[in-house]
Amino acid sequence: MSISEIAAVEGVGSLHQRILSDISEKIMSGAWAPGFRIPFEHELTAEYNCSRMTVNKALSQLAKAGLIERRRRSGSFVRQPQSQAAVLEIHDIRIEVEALGLAYRYELIARQKRRSSAEDRALLELGAAGQVLALECRHFAGKRPFAHEQRLINLAAVAEAAEEEFLDIAPGPWLIGRVPWSEAEHRIRAVAADRHIAEALDIATGAPCLVVERRTWSAEHPVTQVRFTYAAESHTLVARFRPSQG
Amino acid sequence: MSISEIAAVEGVGSLHQRILSDISEKIMSGAWAPGFRIPFEHELTAEYNCSRMTVNKALSQLAKAGLIERRRRSGSFVRQPQSQAAVLEIHDIRIEVEALGLAYRYELIARQKRRSSAEDRALLELGAAGQVLALECRHFAGKRPFAHEQRLINLAAVAEAAEEEFLDIAPGPWLIGRVPWSEAEHRIRAVAADRHIAEALDIATGAPCLVVERRTWSAEHPVTQVRFTYAAESHTLVARFRPSQG
DNA sequence: ATGGCGATTATGTATATACATATTGAAACG
DNA sequence: CGTTTCAATATGTATATACATAATCGCCAT
């Protein structure tokens, strides 16, 4: 939780919020350097003329936000500047398209159930061979293609997928509603459109595209691997970042 | 703040923590669907045989984490799942290059101190005019250009930057060591290299590039805006994801 | 009906208080 | 001199209570 998120959730007028922002201001400005021991709760209680609970609420939140570290008997200390980590929002494509005020349409291009090839196993990080479902589809924004999707689903992990046609529902939302995922890994890069992608997205061969690849695990089992390709003009990923311990 | 972050910070043994995890479990599992009105504070007070403050602490945190929405007089409701959030690690370019086993080199191309233009103010989201420092530089991996950097620094926020030549140290690490940041926003997209970028990165004009733009704030003040451009082959962003609400 | 008004209700914030727990520092002891 | 014990201290959690605030419901007058 970032400081501004705290501020956004809490009323900015409340006292514990004011204490919180006063202290974070001192830390952010560098006035209180890393390692500095911030005043004890009872000192802040006196300074703000309020109860310890109120001070405690503010300090607890600063600790949660990672700005300070609290040690019993010793006090609270400004933490070392942390590594950068980000909270990256990845929306459902449908929601993204509709947020642009455009009509969303989904189209299945190909669907193949097969025994996993060596390449499939590499993509899914599967140890043993087994059945997989390979899907290729397109997402439209209005009349224009918005994203191309290539996906592998590990049928050992999601057996019901074999029964689903995926004619009317995209595999993303279908999976989200069915398989809780515990972890995922994304790779984001720029590529030049090859012939196949260029045709699918109705752009020139060689045009820049944003590729987002995702691998998802549920309880340590690989579930799905997907590659989304967006035409450069159509897509920007937005990420809110906050400092965090790393 | 994600649920697991809450759990990590708080002791898992405390009562408000147990209430919190009980409820988030119901929400995550789908037992309490979006829109469902969770029990009132006084009902949970009875169920857990504890005070309202304890229940309130748990519910406030669930609200902060974005799992529920609280409405006075109406109750608390499970929110629609908003998006998937991820923790994306963004490393220093130098570290990234050296992780590839290549020699890192930094080069300053241009440095200009100026009164902020309208464009500068838009990029930095600055209200009033003031002095800014505009920098352009390159990062090398071995002999090849790895990334191109265009940066604005708000001198009202970081006055010492005016004295720094940035001949031997890149502005990124320089800023990180000096200005704690509270929040940043990233935009990631693919573009075709224009002539200037193509020259700087030694690639063909029109070649796909990954652009990462970042705006950073410290204590509500804009600090810096930077645009990194990477040749497509040279860079992949990797993000480890966990489920979360927001 | 309908528009305003007060009562009701759930949450939001703050208080004083109490006891638990972890850690430190110093005194007591072998 | 080293170790154990104990008291002091800051934070962690929980309680009962109080009043503020926002939203909703129903009543009443128009």
Coordinates of C-alpha atoms (C1' of nucleotides) in Angstrom, one line a residue:
Chain A
M1 CA 0.0 0.0 0.0
S2 CA 1.5 3.3 -1.0
I3 CA 1.2 6.5 1.0
S4 CA -1.1 8.0 -1.5
E5 CA -3.3 5.0 -1.5
I6 CA -3.5 5.3 2.2
A7 CA -4.5 8.9 1.7
A8 CA -7.0 8.0 -0.9
V9 CA -8.7 5.5 1.3
E10 CA -8.7 7.4 4.5
G11 CA -10.2 10.8 4.8
V12 CA -7.3 13.2 4.5
G13 CA -8.8 15.3 7.3
S14 CA -8.6 12.8 10.1
L15 CA -5.9 13.2 12.7
H16 CA -4.2 9.9 12.3
Q17 CA -4.0 10.7 8.6
R18 CA -2.4 14.0 9.3
I19 CA 0.2 12.4 11.5
L20 CA 0.8 9.8 8.8
S21 CA 1.4 12.4 6.1
D22 CA 3.5 14.7 8.4
I23 CA 5.9 11.8 9.1
S24 CA 5.9 10.5 5.5
E25 CA 6.7 14.0 4.4
K26 CA 9.7 14.2 6.7
I27 CA 10.9 10.8 5.4
M28 CA 10.3 11.5 1.8
S29 CA 12.0 14.9 2.0
G30 CA 15.0 13.3 3.5
A31 CA 14.7 15.3 6.7
W32 CA 14.5 12.0 8.5
A33 CA 17.2 9.9 6.9
P34 CA 17.1 6.1 6.8
G35 CA 18.1 4.7 10.2
F36 CA 16.7 7.8 12.0
R37 CA 14.6 6.9 15.0
I38 CA 11.3 8.7 14.7
P39 CA 9.7 9.9 17.9
F40 CA 8.2 7.4 20.3
E41 CA 4.5 7.0 20.3
H42 CA 4.2 8.7 23.6
E43 CA 6.2 11.7 22.3
L44 CA 3.9 12.0 19.3
T45 CA 1.0 11.6 21.6
A46 CA 2.2 14.7 23.4
E47 CA 3.1 16.6 20.2
Y48 CA -0.3 16.0 18.6
N49 CA -2.2 16.1 21.9
C50 CA -4.0 12.9 21.1
S51 CA -4.2 9.3 22.4
R52 CA -1.7 6.6 21.7
M53 CA -4.2 4.7 19.6
T54 CA -4.3 7.5 17.1
V55 CA -0.6 7.7 16.8
N56 CA -0.4 3.9 16.7
K57 CA -2.8 3.8 13.8
A58 CA -0.6 6.2 11.8
L59 CA 2.6 4.4 12.6
S60 CA 1.2 1.0 11.9
Q61 CA 0.2 2.1 8.5
L62 CA 3.6 3.6 7.8
A63 CA 5.1 0.3 8.8
K64 CA 2.7 -1.5 6.4
A65 CA 3.6 0.9 3.7
G66 CA 7.3 0.0 4.3
L67 CA 8.5 3.4 5.2
I68 CA 9.4 2.6 8.8
E69 CA 10.3 -0.4 10.8
R70 CA 9.0 -0.8 14.3
R71 CA 11.0 -2.6 17.0
R72 CA 9.6 -3.2 20.4
R73 CA 11.4 -1.6 23.2
S74 CA 13.6 0.3 20.7
G75 CA 11.3 2.5 18.7
S76 CA 10.5 3.0 15.1
F77 CA 13.1 3.7 12.5
V78 CA 13.1 5.0 9.0
R79 CA 13.9 2.2 6.6
Q80 CA 16.6 2.0 4.1
P81 CA 15.5 3.0 0.6
Q82 CA 14.1 -0.1 -1.0
S83 CA 14.3 -1.7 -4.3
Q84 CA 11.7 -0.6 -6.9
A85 CA 8.7 -2.8 -7.3
A86 CA 5.6 -2.0 -9.2
V87 CA 2.0 -2.8 -9.1
L88 CA 1.1 -3.4 -12.7
E89 CA -2.5 -3.5 -13.5
I90 CA -3.4 -5.9 -16.2
H91 CA -7.0 -5.6 -17.2
D92 CA -9.2 -8.1 -19.0
I93 CA -9.1 -7.2 -22.6
R94 CA -12.8 -6.9 -22.9
I95 CA -12.9 -4.4 -20.1
E96 CA -10.0 -2.5 -21.6
V97 CA -11.8 -2.3 -25.0
E98 CA -15.1 -1.3 -23.4
A99 CA -13.3 1.4 -21.4
L100 CA -12.2 2.9 -24.7
G101 CA -15.9 3.2 -25.6
L102 CA -15.6 0.6 -28.3
A103 CA -17.6 -2.6 -29.0
Y104 CA -15.8 -5.7 -27.9
R105 CA -15.9 -8.9 -30.0
Y106 CA -14.1 -12.1 -29.6
E107 CA -13.2 -14.6 -32.3
L108 CA -11.8 -18.1 -32.2
I109 CA -9.3 -18.7 -35.0
A110 CA -8.1 -22.2 -34.2
R111 CA -8.5 -24.8 -31.5
Q112 CA -6.5 -28.0 -31.3
K113 CA -6.3 -30.7 -28.6
R114 CA -3.1 -32.5 -28.8
R115 CA -0.4 -34.4 -27.0
S116 CA 2.1 -31.9 -25.8
S117 CA 5.1 -31.3 -28.1
A118 CA 8.5 -30.6 -26.8
E119 CA 7.9 -26.9 -27.5
D120 CA 4.6 -27.0 -25.6
R121 CA 6.3 -28.5 -22.6
A122 CA 9.0 -25.8 -22.7
L123 CA 6.4 -23.0 -22.9
L124 CA 4.3 -24.5 -20.1
E125 CA 7.4 -25.6 -18.1
L126 CA 5.8 -29.1 -18.0
G127 CA 7.9 -32.0 -16.8
A128 CA 6.1 -34.9 -18.4
A129 CA 4.1 -35.2 -21.6
G130 CA 0.3 -34.9 -21.5
Q131 CA -2.7 -33.5 -23.3
V132 CA -2.8 -29.8 -24.0
L133 CA -5.3 -27.5 -25.7
A134 CA -3.8 -25.0 -28.1
L135 CA -5.9 -21.9 -28.9
E136 CA -5.5 -19.0 -31.2
C137 CA -8.0 -16.1 -31.1
R138 CA -8.5 -12.5 -31.8
H139 CA -10.0 -9.7 -29.8
F140 CA -11.6 -6.8 -31.6
A141 CA -12.2 -3.2 -30.6
G142 CA -15.0 -2.0 -32.8
K143 CA -14.2 -3.3 -36.3
R144 CA -10.4 -3.3 -35.8
P145 CA -8.4 -6.2 -34.4
F146 CA -7.1 -5.2 -31.0
A147 CA -5.1 -8.1 -29.8
H148 CA -4.0 -11.5 -31.0
E149 CA -3.9 -14.4 -28.5
Q150 CA -2.0 -17.7 -28.7
R151 CA -2.6 -19.9 -25.7
L152 CA -1.8 -23.3 -24.3
I153 CA -3.8 -24.9 -21.6
N154 CA -2.5 -27.8 -19.6
L155 CA -5.4 -30.2 -19.6
A156 CA -3.8 -32.2 -16.7
A157 CA -4.5 -29.1 -14.6
V158 CA -7.8 -28.0 -16.2
A159 CA -9.5 -31.0 -17.6
E160 CA -12.9 -29.2 -18.2
A161 CA -11.2 -27.1 -20.8
A162 CA -11.3 -30.0 -23.1
E163 CA -15.1 -29.9 -23.2
E164 CA -15.2 -26.1 -23.8
E165 CA -15.5 -24.9 -27.4
F166 CA -14.3 -21.3 -26.7
L167 CA -16.5 -20.1 -29.5
D168 CA -18.3 -17.5 -27.4
I169 CA -16.1 -17.0 -24.4
A170 CA -12.5 -16.1 -24.5
P171 CA -10.2 -18.5 -22.7
G172 CA -8.9 -15.7 -20.3
P173 CA -12.2 -15.0 -18.6
W174 CA -13.2 -18.7 -18.8
L175 CA -10.0 -19.7 -16.9
I176 CA -10.2 -16.8 -14.4
G177 CA -13.7 -17.9 -13.4
R178 CA -12.7 -21.5 -13.0
V179 CA -9.1 -21.9 -11.9
P180 CA -7.7 -19.8 -9.1
W181 CA -4.1 -18.9 -9.9
S182 CA -1.5 -18.5 -7.3
E183 CA 1.3 -17.1 -9.4
A184 CA 2.1 -15.9 -12.8
E185 CA 5.1 -14.7 -14.7
H186 CA 5.0 -12.0 -17.4
R187 CA 7.4 -11.1 -20.1
I188 CA 6.9 -7.9 -21.9
R189 CA 8.7 -6.9 -25.0
A190 CA 8.5 -5.3 -28.4
V191 CA 8.7 -7.2 -31.6
A192 CA 8.2 -6.7 -35.3
A193 CA 5.0 -8.2 -36.7
D194 CA 5.7 -11.4 -38.7
R195 CA 3.4 -12.2 -41.6
H196 CA 1.0 -14.2 -39.5
I197 CA 0.5 -11.6 -36.8
A198 CA 0.4 -8.8 -39.4
E199 CA -2.5 -10.5 -41.1
A200 CA -4.3 -11.2 -37.9
L201 CA -4.0 -7.6 -36.6
D202 CA -4.4 -6.0 -40.0
I203 CA -1.1 -4.2 -39.9
A204 CA 2.1 -4.1 -42.0
T205 CA 4.6 -6.9 -41.7
G206 CA 7.5 -5.5 -39.6
A207 CA 5.3 -3.1 -37.7
P208 CA 6.2 -2.8 -34.0
C209 CA 4.0 -4.8 -31.6
L210 CA 3.8 -5.1 -27.9
V211 CA 4.0 -8.7 -26.7
V212 CA 2.8 -9.8 -23.3
E213 CA 3.5 -13.4 -22.4
R214 CA 2.1 -14.9 -19.3
R215 CA 2.6 -18.2 -17.6
T216 CA 0.3 -19.1 -14.8
W217 CA 0.5 -21.6 -12.0
S218 CA -2.1 -22.9 -9.6
A219 CA -0.7 -24.6 -6.6
E220 CA 2.6 -25.2 -8.3
H221 CA 1.0 -26.8 -11.4
P222 CA 1.4 -25.0 -14.7
V223 CA -2.1 -24.0 -15.9
T224 CA -1.7 -22.0 -19.0
Q225 CA 0.7 -20.0 -21.1
V226 CA -0.5 -17.2 -23.3
R227 CA 1.0 -14.7 -25.7
F228 CA -0.9 -11.5 -26.4
T229 CA 0.2 -9.4 -29.3
Y230 CA -1.0 -5.8 -29.6
A231 CA -0.4 -3.4 -32.5
A232 CA 1.9 -0.6 -31.2
E233 CA -0.7 2.1 -31.6
S234 CA -3.4 0.2 -29.8
H235 CA -1.9 -0.5 -26.5
T236 CA -0.1 1.0 -23.5
L237 CA 0.5 -0.9 -20.3
V238 CA 0.1 1.4 -17.3
A239 CA 1.7 0.5 -14.0
R240 CA 1.5 2.3 -10.7
F241 CA 4.7 1.9 -8.7
R242 CA 5.5 2.2 -5.1
P243 CA 8.6 1.6 -3.1
S244 CA 8.8 -1.8 -1.5
Q245 CA 11.2 -4.0 0.3
G246 CA 13.0 -6.3 -2.0
Chain B
M1 CA -1.9 -3.2 -0.3
S2 CA -2.7 -6.8 -1.1
I3 CA -4.2 -9.3 1.3
S4 CA -1.0 -11.2 1.5
E5 CA 0.9 -8.1 2.3
I6 CA -1.4 -7.4 5.1
A7 CA -0.9 -10.9 6.4
A8 CA 2.8 -10.5 6.0
V9 CA 2.9 -7.3 8.1
E10 CA 0.5 -8.2 10.8
G11 CA 0.9 -11.1 13.1
V12 CA -1.2 -13.9 11.7
G13 CA -2.3 -14.8 15.2
S14 CA -4.2 -11.7 16.2
L15 CA -8.0 -11.7 16.2
H16 CA -8.5 -8.9 13.7
Q17 CA -6.1 -10.7 11.4
R18 CA -8.2 -13.9 11.8
I19 CA -11.3 -12.0 11.0
L20 CA -9.6 -10.4 8.0
S21 CA -8.4 -13.7 6.6
D22 CA -11.7 -15.5 7.2
I23 CA -13.5 -12.9 5.2
S24 CA -10.9 -12.6 2.4
E25 CA -11.0 -16.4 2.2
K26 CA -14.8 -16.3 1.6
I27 CA -14.3 -13.6 -1.0
M28 CA -11.4 -15.2 -2.8
S29 CA -13.1 -18.6 -2.9
G30 CA -16.2 -17.1 -4.4
A31 CA -18.4 -18.1 -1.5
W32 CA -19.2 -14.4 -1.1
A33 CA -19.7 -13.2 -4.7
P34 CA -19.1 -9.6 -5.8
G35 CA -22.1 -7.5 -4.7
F36 CA -22.7 -9.6 -1.6
R37 CA -23.3 -7.7 1.5
I38 CA -21.0 -9.0 4.2
P39 CA -22.2 -9.1 7.8
F40 CA -22.5 -5.8 9.6
E41 CA -19.9 -4.9 12.1
H42 CA -22.3 -5.6 15.0
E43 CA -23.0 -9.0 13.6
L44 CA -19.3 -9.9 13.3
T45 CA -18.9 -8.5 16.8
A46 CA -21.4 -11.1 18.0
E47 CA -19.9 -13.9 15.8
Y48 CA -16.4 -13.4 17.0
N49 CA -17.4 -12.2 20.4
C50 CA -15.2 -9.2 20.3
S51 CA -15.5 -5.4 20.2
R52 CA -16.5 -3.4 17.2
M53 CA -13.1 -1.8 17.0
T54 CA -11.5 -5.1 16.3
V55 CA -14.0 -5.9 13.6
N56 CA -13.6 -2.4 12.3
K57 CA -9.8 -2.8 12.0
A58 CA -10.2 -5.9 9.9
L59 CA -12.9 -4.4 7.7
S60 CA -11.0 -1.2 7.2
Q61 CA -8.0 -3.1 6.0
L62 CA -10.2 -5.2 3.6
A63 CA -11.5 -1.9 2.2
K64 CA -8.0 -0.6 1.8
A65 CA -7.0 -3.8 0.1
G66 CA -9.9 -3.2 -2.3
L67 CA -11.7 -6.4 -1.5
I68 CA -14.8 -4.7 -0.1
E69 CA -16.5 -1.4 -0.4
R70 CA -18.0 0.2 2.7
R71 CA -21.1 2.4 2.6
R72 CA -22.4 4.2 5.5
R73 CA -25.9 3.2 6.6
S74 CA -25.8 0.4 3.9
G75 CA -23.1 -2.0 5.0
S76 CA -20.0 -3.4 3.4
F77 CA -20.1 -5.1 0.0
V78 CA -17.8 -7.4 -1.9
R79 CA -16.3 -5.5 -4.7
Q80 CA -16.2 -6.5 -8.4
P81 CA -12.8 -7.9 -9.1
Q82 CA -11.0 -5.0 -10.7
S83 CA -7.9 -6.2 -12.2
Q84 CA -5.0 -8.4 -11.8
A85 CA -2.1 -6.8 -10.1
A86 CA 1.4 -7.8 -10.2
V87 CA 4.7 -7.0 -8.6
L88 CA 7.0 -6.0 -11.3
E89 CA 10.7 -5.7 -10.5
I90 CA 12.5 -3.0 -12.3
H91 CA 16.2 -3.2 -11.9
D92 CA 18.8 -0.6 -12.5
I93 CA 20.0 -0.7 -16.1
R94 CA 23.6 -1.2 -15.0
I95 CA 22.6 -4.2 -12.9
E96 CA 20.6 -5.6 -15.8
V97 CA 23.5 -5.2 -18.2
E98 CA 26.0 -6.7 -15.8
A99 CA 23.6 -9.6 -15.2
L100 CA 23.9 -10.4 -18.9
G101 CA 27.7 -10.7 -18.3
L102 CA 28.4 -7.6 -20.4
A103 CA 30.4 -4.5 -19.6
Y104 CA 28.2 -1.5 -18.7
R105 CA 29.0 2.0 -19.9
Y106 CA 27.1 5.2 -19.5
E107 CA 27.3 8.2 -21.8
L108 CA 25.8 11.6 -21.5
I109 CA 24.6 13.0 -24.8
A110 CA 23.1 16.3 -23.8
R111 CA 22.4 18.3 -20.7
Q112 CA 20.4 21.5 -20.5
K113 CA 19.1 23.5 -17.6
R114 CA 16.2 25.6 -18.7
R115 CA 13.0 27.2 -17.6
S116 CA 10.2 24.6 -18.1
S117 CA 8.4 24.7 -21.4
A118 CA 4.7 23.9 -21.6
E119 CA 5.7 20.4 -22.8
D120 CA 8.0 20.0 -19.9
R121 CA 5.3 20.9 -17.5
A122 CA 2.9 18.5 -19.1
L123 CA 5.4 15.6 -18.9
L124 CA 6.2 16.4 -15.3
E125 CA 2.6 17.3 -14.4
L126 CA 3.9 20.5 -13.0
G127 CA 1.5 23.3 -12.1
A128 CA 3.7 26.3 -12.3
A129 CA 6.7 27.1 -14.4
G130 CA 10.2 26.6 -12.9
Q131 CA 13.7 25.4 -13.7
V132 CA 14.1 21.9 -15.1
L133 CA 17.1 19.9 -16.1
A134 CA 16.8 18.0 -19.4
L135 CA 19.1 15.1 -19.9
E136 CA 19.7 12.7 -22.8
C137 CA 22.0 9.7 -22.4
R138 CA 22.8 6.3 -23.5
H139 CA 23.5 3.0 -21.7
F140 CA 25.8 0.5 -23.3
A141 CA 26.0 -3.2 -23.0
G142 CA 29.4 -4.2 -24.1
K143 CA 30.0 -2.2 -27.3
R144 CA 26.4 -1.9 -28.3
P145 CA 23.9 0.7 -27.2
F146 CA 21.4 -0.9 -24.9
A147 CA 19.0 1.8 -23.9
H148 CA 18.4 5.5 -24.7
E149 CA 17.2 7.7 -21.9
Q150 CA 15.5 11.1 -22.1
R151 CA 14.9 12.7 -18.7
L152 CA 13.5 15.8 -17.1
I153 CA 14.3 16.6 -13.5
N154 CA 12.2 19.1 -11.6
L155 CA 14.8 21.4 -10.0
A156 CA 12.3 22.8 -7.6
A157 CA 12.2 19.3 -6.1
V158 CA 15.8 18.4 -6.5
A159 CA 17.9 21.5 -6.4
E160 CA 21.2 19.7 -6.1
A161 CA 20.8 18.2 -9.5
A162 CA 21.6 21.6 -11.0
E163 CA 25.2 21.2 -9.7
E164 CA 25.6 17.7 -10.9
E165 CA 27.3 17.2 -14.3
F166 CA 26.0 13.6 -14.8
L167 CA 29.2 12.8 -16.8
D168 CA 30.1 9.8 -14.8
I169 CA 26.9 8.8 -13.0
A170 CA 23.6 8.1 -14.7
P171 CA 20.7 10.2 -13.4
G172 CA 18.7 7.2 -12.3
P173 CA 21.1 5.9 -9.6
W174 CA 22.0 9.5 -8.7
L175 CA 18.3 10.3 -8.0
I176 CA 17.6 7.0 -6.2
G177 CA 20.4 7.7 -3.8
R178 CA 19.2 11.1 -3.0
V179 CA 15.5 11.4 -3.4
P180 CA 13.2 8.9 -1.8
W181 CA 10.2 8.4 -4.0
S182 CA 6.8 7.6 -2.8
E183 CA 5.1 6.8 -6.1
A184 CA 5.7 6.3 -9.7
E185 CA 3.7 5.7 -12.8
H186 CA 4.9 3.7 -15.7
R187 CA 3.7 3.4 -19.3
I188 CA 5.0 0.6 -21.4
R189 CA 4.5 0.4 -25.1
A190 CA 6.0 -0.6 -28.4
V191 CA 7.0 2.0 -31.0
A192 CA 8.8 2.2 -34.2
A193 CA 12.3 3.9 -33.9
D194 CA 12.4 7.4 -35.3
R195 CA 15.6 8.7 -36.9
H196 CA 17.0 10.1 -33.7
I197 CA 16.4 6.9 -31.7
A198 CA 17.6 4.7 -34.5
E199 CA 20.9 6.5 -34.6
A200 CA 21.3 6.5 -30.9
L201 CA 20.6 2.8 -30.6
D202 CA 22.3 1.9 -33.9
I203 CA 19.3 0.2 -35.3
A204 CA 17.2 0.7 -38.4
T205 CA 14.6 3.5 -38.6
G206 CA 11.2 1.9 -38.1
A207 CA 12.6 -1.0 -36.1
P208 CA 10.4 -1.9 -33.1
C209 CA 11.4 -0.6 -29.7
L210 CA 10.1 -1.0 -26.2
V211 CA 9.5 2.3 -24.5
V212 CA 9.2 2.5 -20.7
E213 CA 8.1 5.9 -19.4
R214 CA 8.2 6.7 -15.8
R215 CA 7.0 9.6 -13.7
T216 CA 8.1 9.8 -10.1
W217 CA 6.7 11.7 -7.2
S218 CA 8.1 12.3 -3.8
A219 CA 5.7 13.5 -1.1
E220 CA 3.2 14.7 -3.8
H221 CA 5.9 16.7 -5.7
P222 CA 6.8 15.6 -9.2
V223 CA 10.5 14.7 -9.2
T224 CA 11.4 13.4 -12.6
Q225 CA 10.0 12.0 -15.8
V226 CA 12.1 9.6 -17.9
R227 CA 11.7 7.7 -21.1
F228 CA 13.8 4.6 -21.7
T229 CA 13.9 3.2 -25.2
Y230 CA 15.2 -0.2 -25.8
A231 CA 15.8 -2.0 -29.1
A232 CA 13.4 -4.9 -29.4
E233 CA 16.0 -7.6 -29.3
S234 CA 17.8 -6.2 -26.3
H235 CA 15.1 -6.1 -23.7
T236 CA 12.4 -8.1 -22.0
L237 CA 10.6 -6.9 -18.9
V238 CA 9.9 -9.7 -16.5
A239 CA 7.2 -9.6 -14.0
R240 CA 6.2 -12.0 -11.2
F241 CA 2.6 -11.8 -10.5
R242 CA 0.4 -12.7 -7.6
P243 CA -3.4 -12.4 -7.5
S244 CA -4.7 -9.3 -5.9
Q245 CA -7.6 -6.8 -6.0
G246 CA -7.5 -3.2 -6.9
Chain C
dA1 C1' -47.7 11.9 -5.9
dT2 C1' -43.8 14.4 -4.0
dG3 C1' -40.8 17.1 -1.8
dG4 C1' -38.7 18.1 2.5
dC5 C1' -37.5 16.6 7.3
dG6 C1' -36.3 14.2 11.1
dA7 C1' -35.2 9.5 13.0
dT8 C1' -32.6 5.6 12.3
dT9 C1' -28.6 3.1 11.1
dA10 C1' -23.8 1.7 9.8
dT11 C1' -19.7 3.3 9.4
dG12 C1' -15.6 6.7 10.7
dT13 C1' -12.8 8.5 14.1
dA14 C1' -11.1 9.3 18.6
dT15 C1' -10.6 8.5 23.6
dA16 C1' -8.9 6.2 28.0
dT17 C1' -7.6 2.0 29.6
dA18 C1' -5.7 -2.6 30.1
dC19 C1' -2.8 -6.3 29.5
dA20 C1' 0.4 -9.0 26.4
dT21 C1' 4.9 -9.4 24.3
dA22 C1' 9.5 -8.6 22.8
dT23 C1' 13.8 -6.5 23.9
dT24 C1' 17.0 -4.1 26.4
dG25 C1' 19.9 -2.9 30.3
dA26 C1' 21.2 -3.5 34.8
dA27 C1' 21.3 -5.9 39.1
dA28 C1' 22.0 -10.3 41.4
dC29 C1' 24.2 -14.5 41.6
dG30 C1' 27.3 -18.4 41.0
Chain D
dC1 C1' 34.0 -12.8 35.0
dG2 C1' 30.2 -14.7 33.0
dT3 C1' 25.5 -16.0 33.4
dT4 C1' 20.9 -15.6 34.9
dT5 C1' 17.1 -13.0 36.4
dC6 C1' 14.3 -9.2 36.7
dA7 C1' 12.4 -4.7 35.9
dA8 C1' 11.8 -1.1 32.6
dT9 C1' 10.1 0.2 28.2
dA10 C1' 8.0 0.5 23.5
dT11 C1' 5.2 -1.6 20.7
dG12 C1' 0.9 -4.9 19.8
dT13 C1' -3.7 -5.9 20.5
dA14 C1' -8.1 -5.5 22.5
dT15 C1' -11.9 -3.3 25.2
dA16 C1' -15.8 -0.1 26.2
dT17 C1' -17.3 4.2 25.1
dA18 C1' -18.4 8.5 22.7
dC19 C1' -19.7 11.4 19.2
dA20 C1' -19.5 12.6 14.1
dT21 C1' -21.0 11.7 9.5
dA22 C1' -23.4 10.0 5.6
dA23 C1' -27.1 7.6 3.7
dT24 C1' -31.6 5.8 3.9
dC25 C1' -36.4 5.2 5.3
dG26 C1' -40.7 6.7 6.5
dC27 C1' -43.7 10.3 7.9
dC28 C1' -46.0 14.4 7.1
dA29 C1' -47.4 18.5 4.8
dT30 C1' -48.1 20.5 0.5

